[in-house]
Short mmCIF file of C-alpha atoms in Angstrom, two decimals:
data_model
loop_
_atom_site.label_atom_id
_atom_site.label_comp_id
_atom_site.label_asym_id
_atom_site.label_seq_id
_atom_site.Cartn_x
_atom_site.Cartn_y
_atom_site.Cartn_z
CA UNK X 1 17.13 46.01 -89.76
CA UNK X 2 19.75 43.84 -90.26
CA UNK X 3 17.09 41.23 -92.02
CA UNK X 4 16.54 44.09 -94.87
CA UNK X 5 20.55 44.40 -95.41
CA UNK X 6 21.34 40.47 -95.63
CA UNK X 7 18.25 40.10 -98.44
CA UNK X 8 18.94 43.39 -100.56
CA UNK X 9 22.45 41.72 -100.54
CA UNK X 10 21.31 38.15 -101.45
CA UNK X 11 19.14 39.64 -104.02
CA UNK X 12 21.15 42.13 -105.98
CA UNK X 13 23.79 39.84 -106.34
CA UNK X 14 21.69 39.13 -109.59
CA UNK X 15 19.41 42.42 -109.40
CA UNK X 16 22.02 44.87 -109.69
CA UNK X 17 19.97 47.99 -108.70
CA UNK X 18 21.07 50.77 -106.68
CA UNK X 19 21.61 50.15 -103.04
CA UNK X 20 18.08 52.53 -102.09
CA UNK X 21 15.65 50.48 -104.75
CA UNK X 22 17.16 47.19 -103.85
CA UNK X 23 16.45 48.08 -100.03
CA UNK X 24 12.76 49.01 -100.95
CA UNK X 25 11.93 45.64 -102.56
CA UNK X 26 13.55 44.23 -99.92
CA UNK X 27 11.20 45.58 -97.70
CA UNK X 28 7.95 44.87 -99.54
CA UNK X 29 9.32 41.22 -100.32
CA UNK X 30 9.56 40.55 -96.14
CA UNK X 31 6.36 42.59 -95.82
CA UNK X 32 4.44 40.71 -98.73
CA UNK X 33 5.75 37.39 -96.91
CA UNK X 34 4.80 38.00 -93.21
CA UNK X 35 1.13 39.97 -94.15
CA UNK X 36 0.34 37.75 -97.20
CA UNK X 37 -1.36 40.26 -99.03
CA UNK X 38 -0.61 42.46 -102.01
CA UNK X 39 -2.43 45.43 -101.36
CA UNK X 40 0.34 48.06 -100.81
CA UNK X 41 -1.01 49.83 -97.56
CA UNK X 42 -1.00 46.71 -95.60
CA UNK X 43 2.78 46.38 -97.09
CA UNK X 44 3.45 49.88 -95.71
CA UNK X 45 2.27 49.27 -92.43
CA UNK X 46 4.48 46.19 -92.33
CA UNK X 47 7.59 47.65 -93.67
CA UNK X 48 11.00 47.56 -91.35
CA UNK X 49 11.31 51.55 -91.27
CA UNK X 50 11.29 54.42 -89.49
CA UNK X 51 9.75 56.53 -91.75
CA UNK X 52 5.76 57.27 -91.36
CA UNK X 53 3.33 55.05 -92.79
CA UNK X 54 1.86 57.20 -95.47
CA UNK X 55 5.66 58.02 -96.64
CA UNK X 56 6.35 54.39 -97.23
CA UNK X 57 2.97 54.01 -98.73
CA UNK X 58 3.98 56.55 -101.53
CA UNK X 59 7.75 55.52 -101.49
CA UNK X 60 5.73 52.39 -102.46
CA UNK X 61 3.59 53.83 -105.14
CA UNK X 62 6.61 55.50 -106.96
CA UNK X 63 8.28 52.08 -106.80
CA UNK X 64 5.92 50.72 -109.53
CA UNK X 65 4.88 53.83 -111.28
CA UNK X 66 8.82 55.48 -112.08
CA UNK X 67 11.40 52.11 -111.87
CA UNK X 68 10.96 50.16 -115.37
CA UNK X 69 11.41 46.97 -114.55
CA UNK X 70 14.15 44.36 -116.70
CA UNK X 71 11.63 41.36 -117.43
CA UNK X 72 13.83 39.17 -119.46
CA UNK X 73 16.34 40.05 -115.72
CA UNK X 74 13.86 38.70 -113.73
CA UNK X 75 13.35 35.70 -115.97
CA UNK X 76 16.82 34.81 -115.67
CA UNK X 77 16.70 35.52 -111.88
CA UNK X 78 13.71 32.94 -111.20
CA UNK X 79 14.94 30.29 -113.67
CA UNK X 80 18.29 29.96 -112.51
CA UNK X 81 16.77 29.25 -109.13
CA UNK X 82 15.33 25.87 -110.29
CA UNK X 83 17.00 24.70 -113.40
CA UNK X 84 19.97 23.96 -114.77
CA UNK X 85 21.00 25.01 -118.07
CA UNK X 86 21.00 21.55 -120.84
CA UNK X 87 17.84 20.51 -119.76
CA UNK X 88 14.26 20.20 -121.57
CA UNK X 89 11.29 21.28 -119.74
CA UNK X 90 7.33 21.46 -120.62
CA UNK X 91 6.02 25.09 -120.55
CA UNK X 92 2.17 25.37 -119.76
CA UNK X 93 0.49 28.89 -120.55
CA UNK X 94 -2.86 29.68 -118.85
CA UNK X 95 -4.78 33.14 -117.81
CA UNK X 96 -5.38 34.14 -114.36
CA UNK X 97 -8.21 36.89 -114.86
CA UNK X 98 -10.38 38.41 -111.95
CA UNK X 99 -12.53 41.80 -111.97
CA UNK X 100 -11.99 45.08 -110.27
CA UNK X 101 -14.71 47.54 -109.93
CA UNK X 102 -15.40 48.17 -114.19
CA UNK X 103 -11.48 46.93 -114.54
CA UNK X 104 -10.79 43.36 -115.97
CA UNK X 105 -7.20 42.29 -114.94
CA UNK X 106 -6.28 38.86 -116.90
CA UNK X 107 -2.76 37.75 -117.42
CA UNK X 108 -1.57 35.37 -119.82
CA UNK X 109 1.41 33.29 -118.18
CA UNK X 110 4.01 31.45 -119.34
CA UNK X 111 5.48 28.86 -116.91
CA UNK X 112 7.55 25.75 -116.53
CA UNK X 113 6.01 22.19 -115.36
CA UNK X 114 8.13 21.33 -112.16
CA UNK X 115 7.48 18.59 -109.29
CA UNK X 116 3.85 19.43 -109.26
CA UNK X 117 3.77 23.31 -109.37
CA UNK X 118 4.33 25.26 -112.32
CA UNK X 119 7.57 28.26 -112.00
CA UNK X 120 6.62 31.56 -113.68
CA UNK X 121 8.53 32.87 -116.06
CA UNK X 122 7.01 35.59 -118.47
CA UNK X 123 3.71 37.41 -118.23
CA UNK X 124 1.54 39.75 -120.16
CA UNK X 125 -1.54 42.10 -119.15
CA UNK X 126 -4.09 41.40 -121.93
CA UNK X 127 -5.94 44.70 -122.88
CA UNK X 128 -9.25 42.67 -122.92
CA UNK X 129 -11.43 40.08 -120.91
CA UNK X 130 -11.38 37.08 -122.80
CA UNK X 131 -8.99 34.80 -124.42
CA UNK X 132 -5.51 35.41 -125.91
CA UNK X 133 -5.33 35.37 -129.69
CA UNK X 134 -2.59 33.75 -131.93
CA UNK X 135 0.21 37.08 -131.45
CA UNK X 136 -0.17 37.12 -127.70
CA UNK X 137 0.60 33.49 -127.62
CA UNK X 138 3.36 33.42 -130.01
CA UNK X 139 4.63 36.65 -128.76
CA UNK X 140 4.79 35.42 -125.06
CA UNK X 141 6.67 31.81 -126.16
CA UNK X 142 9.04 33.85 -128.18
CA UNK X 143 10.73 35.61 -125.40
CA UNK X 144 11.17 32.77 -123.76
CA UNK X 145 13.25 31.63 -127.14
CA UNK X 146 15.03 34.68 -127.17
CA UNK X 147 16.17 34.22 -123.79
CA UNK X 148 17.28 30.53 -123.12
CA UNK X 149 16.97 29.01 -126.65
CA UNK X 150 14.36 26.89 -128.43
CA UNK X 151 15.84 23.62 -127.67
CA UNK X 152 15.19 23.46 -124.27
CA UNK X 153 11.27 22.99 -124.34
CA UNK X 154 10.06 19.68 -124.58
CA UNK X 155 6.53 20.96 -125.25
CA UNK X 156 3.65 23.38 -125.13
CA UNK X 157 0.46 22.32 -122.58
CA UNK X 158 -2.43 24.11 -122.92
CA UNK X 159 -5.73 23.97 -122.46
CA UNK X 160 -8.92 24.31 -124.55
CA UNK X 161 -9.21 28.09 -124.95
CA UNK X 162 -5.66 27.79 -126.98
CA UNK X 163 -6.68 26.48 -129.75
CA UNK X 164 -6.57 27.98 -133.36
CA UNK X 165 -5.78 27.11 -136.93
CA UNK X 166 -2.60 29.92 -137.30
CA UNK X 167 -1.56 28.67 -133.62
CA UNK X 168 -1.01 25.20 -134.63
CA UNK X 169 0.74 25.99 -137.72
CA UNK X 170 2.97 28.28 -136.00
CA UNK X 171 4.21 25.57 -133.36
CA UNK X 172 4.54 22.89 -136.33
CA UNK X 173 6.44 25.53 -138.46
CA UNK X 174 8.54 26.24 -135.16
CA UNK X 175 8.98 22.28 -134.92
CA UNK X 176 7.80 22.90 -131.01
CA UNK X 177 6.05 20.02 -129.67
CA UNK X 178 2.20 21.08 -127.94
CA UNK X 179 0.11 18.73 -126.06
CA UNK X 180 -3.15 20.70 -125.68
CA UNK X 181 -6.73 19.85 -124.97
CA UNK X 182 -9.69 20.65 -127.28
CA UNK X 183 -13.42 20.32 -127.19
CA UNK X 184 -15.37 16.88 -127.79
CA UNK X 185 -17.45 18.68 -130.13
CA UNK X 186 -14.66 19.85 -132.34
CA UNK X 187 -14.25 17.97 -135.94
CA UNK X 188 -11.92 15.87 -137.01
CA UNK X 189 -11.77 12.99 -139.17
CA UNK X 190 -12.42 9.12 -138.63
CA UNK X 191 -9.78 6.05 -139.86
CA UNK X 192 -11.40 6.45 -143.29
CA UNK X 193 -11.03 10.09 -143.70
CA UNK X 194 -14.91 10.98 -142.82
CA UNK X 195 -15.93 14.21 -140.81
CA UNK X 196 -16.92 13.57 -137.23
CA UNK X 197 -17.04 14.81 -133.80
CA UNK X 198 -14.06 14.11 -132.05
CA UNK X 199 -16.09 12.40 -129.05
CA UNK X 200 -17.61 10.23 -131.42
CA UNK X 201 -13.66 8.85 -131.50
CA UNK X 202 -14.43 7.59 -127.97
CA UNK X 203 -17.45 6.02 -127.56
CA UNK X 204 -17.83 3.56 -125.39
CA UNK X 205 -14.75 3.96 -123.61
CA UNK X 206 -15.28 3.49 -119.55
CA UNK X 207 -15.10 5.53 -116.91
CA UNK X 208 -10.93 6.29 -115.94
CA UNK X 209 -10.22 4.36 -119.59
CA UNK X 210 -7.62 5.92 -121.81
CA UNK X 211 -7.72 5.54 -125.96
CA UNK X 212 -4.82 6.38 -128.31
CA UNK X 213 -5.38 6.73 -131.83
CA UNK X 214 -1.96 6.61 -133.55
CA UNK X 215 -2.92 7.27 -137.19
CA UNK X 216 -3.42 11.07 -137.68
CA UNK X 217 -6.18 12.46 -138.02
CA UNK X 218 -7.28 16.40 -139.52
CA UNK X 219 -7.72 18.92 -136.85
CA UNK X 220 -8.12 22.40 -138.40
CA UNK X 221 -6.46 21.42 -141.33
CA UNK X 222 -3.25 19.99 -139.78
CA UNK X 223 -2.29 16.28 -139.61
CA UNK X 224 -2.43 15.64 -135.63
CA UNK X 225 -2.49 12.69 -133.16
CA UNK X 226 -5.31 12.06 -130.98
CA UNK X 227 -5.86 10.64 -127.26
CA UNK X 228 -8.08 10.47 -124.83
CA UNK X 229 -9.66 10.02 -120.86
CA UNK X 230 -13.10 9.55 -119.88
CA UNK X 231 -12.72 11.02 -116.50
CA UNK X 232 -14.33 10.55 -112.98
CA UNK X 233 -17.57 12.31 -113.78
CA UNK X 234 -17.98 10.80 -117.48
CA UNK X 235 -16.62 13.95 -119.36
CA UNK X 236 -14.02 13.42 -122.40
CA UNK X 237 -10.88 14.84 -122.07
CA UNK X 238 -9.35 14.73 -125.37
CA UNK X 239 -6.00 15.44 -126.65
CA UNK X 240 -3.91 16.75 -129.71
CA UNK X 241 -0.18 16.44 -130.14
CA UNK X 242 2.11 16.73 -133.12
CA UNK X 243 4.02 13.55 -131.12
CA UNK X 244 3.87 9.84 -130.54
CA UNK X 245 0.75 9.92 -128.52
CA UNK X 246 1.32 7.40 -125.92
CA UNK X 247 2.16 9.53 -123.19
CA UNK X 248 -0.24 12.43 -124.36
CA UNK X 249 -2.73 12.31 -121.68
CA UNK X 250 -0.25 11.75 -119.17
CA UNK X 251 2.05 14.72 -120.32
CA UNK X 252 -1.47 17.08 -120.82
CA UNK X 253 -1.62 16.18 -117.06
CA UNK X 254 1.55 18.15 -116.13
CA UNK X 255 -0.92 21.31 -117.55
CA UNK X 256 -2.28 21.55 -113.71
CA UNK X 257 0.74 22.90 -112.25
CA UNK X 258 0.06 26.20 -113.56
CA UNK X 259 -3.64 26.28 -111.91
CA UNK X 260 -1.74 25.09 -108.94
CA UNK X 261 0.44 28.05 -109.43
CA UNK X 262 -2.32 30.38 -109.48
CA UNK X 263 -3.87 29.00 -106.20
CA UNK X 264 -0.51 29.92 -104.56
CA UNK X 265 -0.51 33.51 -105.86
CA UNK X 266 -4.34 33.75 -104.99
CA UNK X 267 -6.06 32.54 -101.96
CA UNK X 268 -4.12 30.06 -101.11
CA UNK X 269 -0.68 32.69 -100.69
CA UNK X 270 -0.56 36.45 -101.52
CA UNK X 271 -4.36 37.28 -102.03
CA UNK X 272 -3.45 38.77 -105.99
CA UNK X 273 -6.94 39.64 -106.36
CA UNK X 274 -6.38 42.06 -103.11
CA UNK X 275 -4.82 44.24 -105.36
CA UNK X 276 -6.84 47.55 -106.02
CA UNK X 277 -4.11 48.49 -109.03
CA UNK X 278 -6.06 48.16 -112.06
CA UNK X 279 -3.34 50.01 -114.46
CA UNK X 280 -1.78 46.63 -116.35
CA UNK X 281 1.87 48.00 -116.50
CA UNK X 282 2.16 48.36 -113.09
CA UNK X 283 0.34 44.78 -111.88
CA UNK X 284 2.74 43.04 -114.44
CA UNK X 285 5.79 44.91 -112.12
CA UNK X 286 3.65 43.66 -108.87
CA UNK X 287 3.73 40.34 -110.21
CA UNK X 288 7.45 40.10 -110.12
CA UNK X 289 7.17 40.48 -106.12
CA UNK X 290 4.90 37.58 -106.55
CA UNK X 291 6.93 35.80 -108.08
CA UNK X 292 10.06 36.54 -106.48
CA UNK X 293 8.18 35.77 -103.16
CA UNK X 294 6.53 32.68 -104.56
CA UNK X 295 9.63 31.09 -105.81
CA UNK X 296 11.47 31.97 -102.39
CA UNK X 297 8.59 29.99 -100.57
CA UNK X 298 9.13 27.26 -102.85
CA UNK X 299 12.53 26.61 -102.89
CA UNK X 300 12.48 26.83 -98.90
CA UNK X 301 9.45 24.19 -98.52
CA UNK X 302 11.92 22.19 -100.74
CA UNK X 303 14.70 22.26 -98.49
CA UNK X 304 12.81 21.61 -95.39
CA UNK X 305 10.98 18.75 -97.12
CA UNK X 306 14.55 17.00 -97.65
CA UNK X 307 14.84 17.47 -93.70
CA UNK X 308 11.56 16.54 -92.50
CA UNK X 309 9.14 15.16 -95.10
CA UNK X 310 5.98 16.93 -94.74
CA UNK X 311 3.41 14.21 -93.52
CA UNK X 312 0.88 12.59 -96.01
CA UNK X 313 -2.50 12.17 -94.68
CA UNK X 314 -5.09 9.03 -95.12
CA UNK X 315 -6.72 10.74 -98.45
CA UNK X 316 -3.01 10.30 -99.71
CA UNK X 317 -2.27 13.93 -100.36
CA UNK X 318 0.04 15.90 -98.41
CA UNK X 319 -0.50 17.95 -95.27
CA UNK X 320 0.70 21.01 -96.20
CA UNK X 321 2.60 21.70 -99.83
CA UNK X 322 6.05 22.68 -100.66
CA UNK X 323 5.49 26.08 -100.95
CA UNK X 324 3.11 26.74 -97.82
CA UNK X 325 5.60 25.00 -95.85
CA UNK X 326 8.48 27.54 -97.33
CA UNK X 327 6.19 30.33 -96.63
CA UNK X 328 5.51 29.30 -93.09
CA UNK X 329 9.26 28.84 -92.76
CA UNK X 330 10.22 32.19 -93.49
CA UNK X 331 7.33 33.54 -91.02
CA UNK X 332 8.27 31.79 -88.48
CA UNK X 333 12.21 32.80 -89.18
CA UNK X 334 11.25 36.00 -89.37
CA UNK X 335 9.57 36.61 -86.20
CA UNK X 336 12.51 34.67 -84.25
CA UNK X 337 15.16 36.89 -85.87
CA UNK X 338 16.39 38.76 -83.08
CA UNK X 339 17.26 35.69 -80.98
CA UNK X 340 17.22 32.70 -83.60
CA UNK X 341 19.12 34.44 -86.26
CA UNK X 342 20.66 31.31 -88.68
CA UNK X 343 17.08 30.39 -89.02
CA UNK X 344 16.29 33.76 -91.57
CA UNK X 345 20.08 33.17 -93.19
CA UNK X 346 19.52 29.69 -93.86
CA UNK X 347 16.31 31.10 -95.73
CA UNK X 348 18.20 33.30 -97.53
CA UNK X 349 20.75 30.62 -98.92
CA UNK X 350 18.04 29.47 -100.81
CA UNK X 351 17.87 32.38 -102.88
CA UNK X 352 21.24 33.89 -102.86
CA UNK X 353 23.44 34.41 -105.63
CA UNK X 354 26.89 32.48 -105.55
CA UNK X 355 29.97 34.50 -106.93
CA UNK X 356 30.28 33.54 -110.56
CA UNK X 357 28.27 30.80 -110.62
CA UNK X 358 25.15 30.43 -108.65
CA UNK X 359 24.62 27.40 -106.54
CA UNK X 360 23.08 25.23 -109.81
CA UNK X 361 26.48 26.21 -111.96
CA UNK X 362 24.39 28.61 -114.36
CA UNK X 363 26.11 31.46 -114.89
CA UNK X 364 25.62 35.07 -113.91
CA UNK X 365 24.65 36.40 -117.37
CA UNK X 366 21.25 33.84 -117.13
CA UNK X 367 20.11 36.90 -114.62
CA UNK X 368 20.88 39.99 -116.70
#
């Protein structure tokens, strides 16, 4: 299908993987798009090939089990889709954790804040069903340093399971800014240098109220700012940040991208939890179809949006967002292939790879 041939070339521009792998992905990216599901038989069923089901499904199986997979590659791939190189960005790390049969699948994400949806960028199967600890966090951040440099993060947003004495002293020895919520019953210190509950700090402030504290105060034995928001339904959401905290609340904020993120990888998109792969090295390899499909969807939505804004309805949100607009897109281009073609290749300019150079300027070594 002449579909497959135009992607696997668009792709491998950056990829660089021999011409039968490339055409595989290819394959299960179109198939992933059009059945919006992640579970691999469904995939095979959908695949553009001639071959019997049950040999795709296996051609499928070795895919993920035999081909190791260049992360720090795909990292590159996905952020010179959406950034350009100079630039500061926040990076928000959450989990995404469901349950299959006795198997606990949680992934601990690191992402990038952007125009109300968070990018993924690196991502680690924890061998466990709670939180991270300390070395997973740092360990996660640090590739990210490795690959495009320290001084393009403008921050760390977390929120309140990433908390930690030896994780705070690691981001203010690493001179890394964090903005990252922690619990109203945590302790911290009052203007005169007293123990006290950090809600305490914020009595009596009103409902949508913000309060800024700008002398710092002792959180786990480091000197930190405070803020915070009584929200909606009379909670506290409080903040810490090792910077002026004017704009910590509002900066925290950003943190919601990457639960938006997760929606679109979930039940709102591909179905992740559809999965039936429990084993964690081969999920983190399906994740990079996610992601590669996710951003694909994105970036479309965001060139359709400059041609038609999507239309925003009387409870002021948006009909449809950015990426389920891409997604639909690419459907629809899809199924109209054979007598609409420039529909799919206009698509596929939106993830192509540009000589030298891609279409942001960043170049070609950002993907290896």
């Amino acid at each position: 299908m002449e579909s497959i041939s135009e992607l696997r070339n668009s792709l491998n521009g950056c990829f660089q993987w021999n011409k039968a792998r490339m055409t595989l992905f290819a394959q299960m990216l179109l198939a992933l798009i059009i059945t919006r599901t992640v579970n691999l038989n469904k995939i095979a069923c959908a695949m553009s090939s001639d071959t019997e089901q049950t040999s795709r499904y296996r051609r499928l199986q070795r895919f993920f089990a035999e081909f190791a997979i260049d992360f720090d590659m795909i990292a590159g791939f996905i952020f010179q889709l959406f950034f350009l190189t100079g630039g500061k960005w926040y990076l928000t790390i959450d989990r995404t954790n469901w349950q299959w049969g006795k198997s606990d699948i949680n992934i601990l994400t690191l992402a990038i804040a952007y125009k109300g949806i968070a990018i993924p960028i690196y991502w680690e199967l924890l061998d466990k069903k709670g939180n991270s600890d300390t070395p997973e966090r740092i360990a996660l951040i640090q590739k990210f340093i490795n690959r495009f440099g320290k001084d393009c993060i403008a921050g760390i947003l977390a929120d309140r399971e990433f908390i930690g004495n030896s994780w705070f002293a690691w981001l203010l020895q690493e001179r890394i800014s964090f903005y990252i919520r922690i619990k109203k019953n945590f302790t911290t210190t009052d203007s005169q240098g007293r123990l006290i509950r950090a809600e305490a700090l914020f009595r009596g402030l009103r409902l949508a109220s913000e309060r800024v504290l700008y002398g710092k105060r002792k959180i786990l034995n480091h000197e930190l700012y405070i803020a915070g928001l009584r929200l909606a339904d009379g909670d506290l959401l409080i903040v810490v940040t090792n910077e002026s905290p004017g704009n910590a609340v509002q900066t925290y904020g950003l943190r919601w991208e990457i639960e938006t993120l997760f929606g679109c990888l979930k039940s709102k998109g591909f179905y992740f939890e559809d999965t039936h792969i429990t084993n964690h090295d081969l999920i983190k390899k399906l994740f990079v179809l996610l992601a590669i499909a996710f951003c694909w969807a994105h970036k479309t939505g965001e060139w359709r949006y400059e041609i038609k804004p999507i239309k925003i309805k009387k409870h002021g949100r948006p009909a449809v967002s950015l990426f389920r607009c891409g997604l639909d897109y690419i459907i629809n281009a899809v199924m109209k292939i054979f007598y609409q073609p420039d529909l799919f290749k206009k698509c596929l300019n939106k993830i192509s790879y540009y000589g030298e150079k891609n279409v942001l300027g960043i170049p070609i070594e950002m993907c290896r």
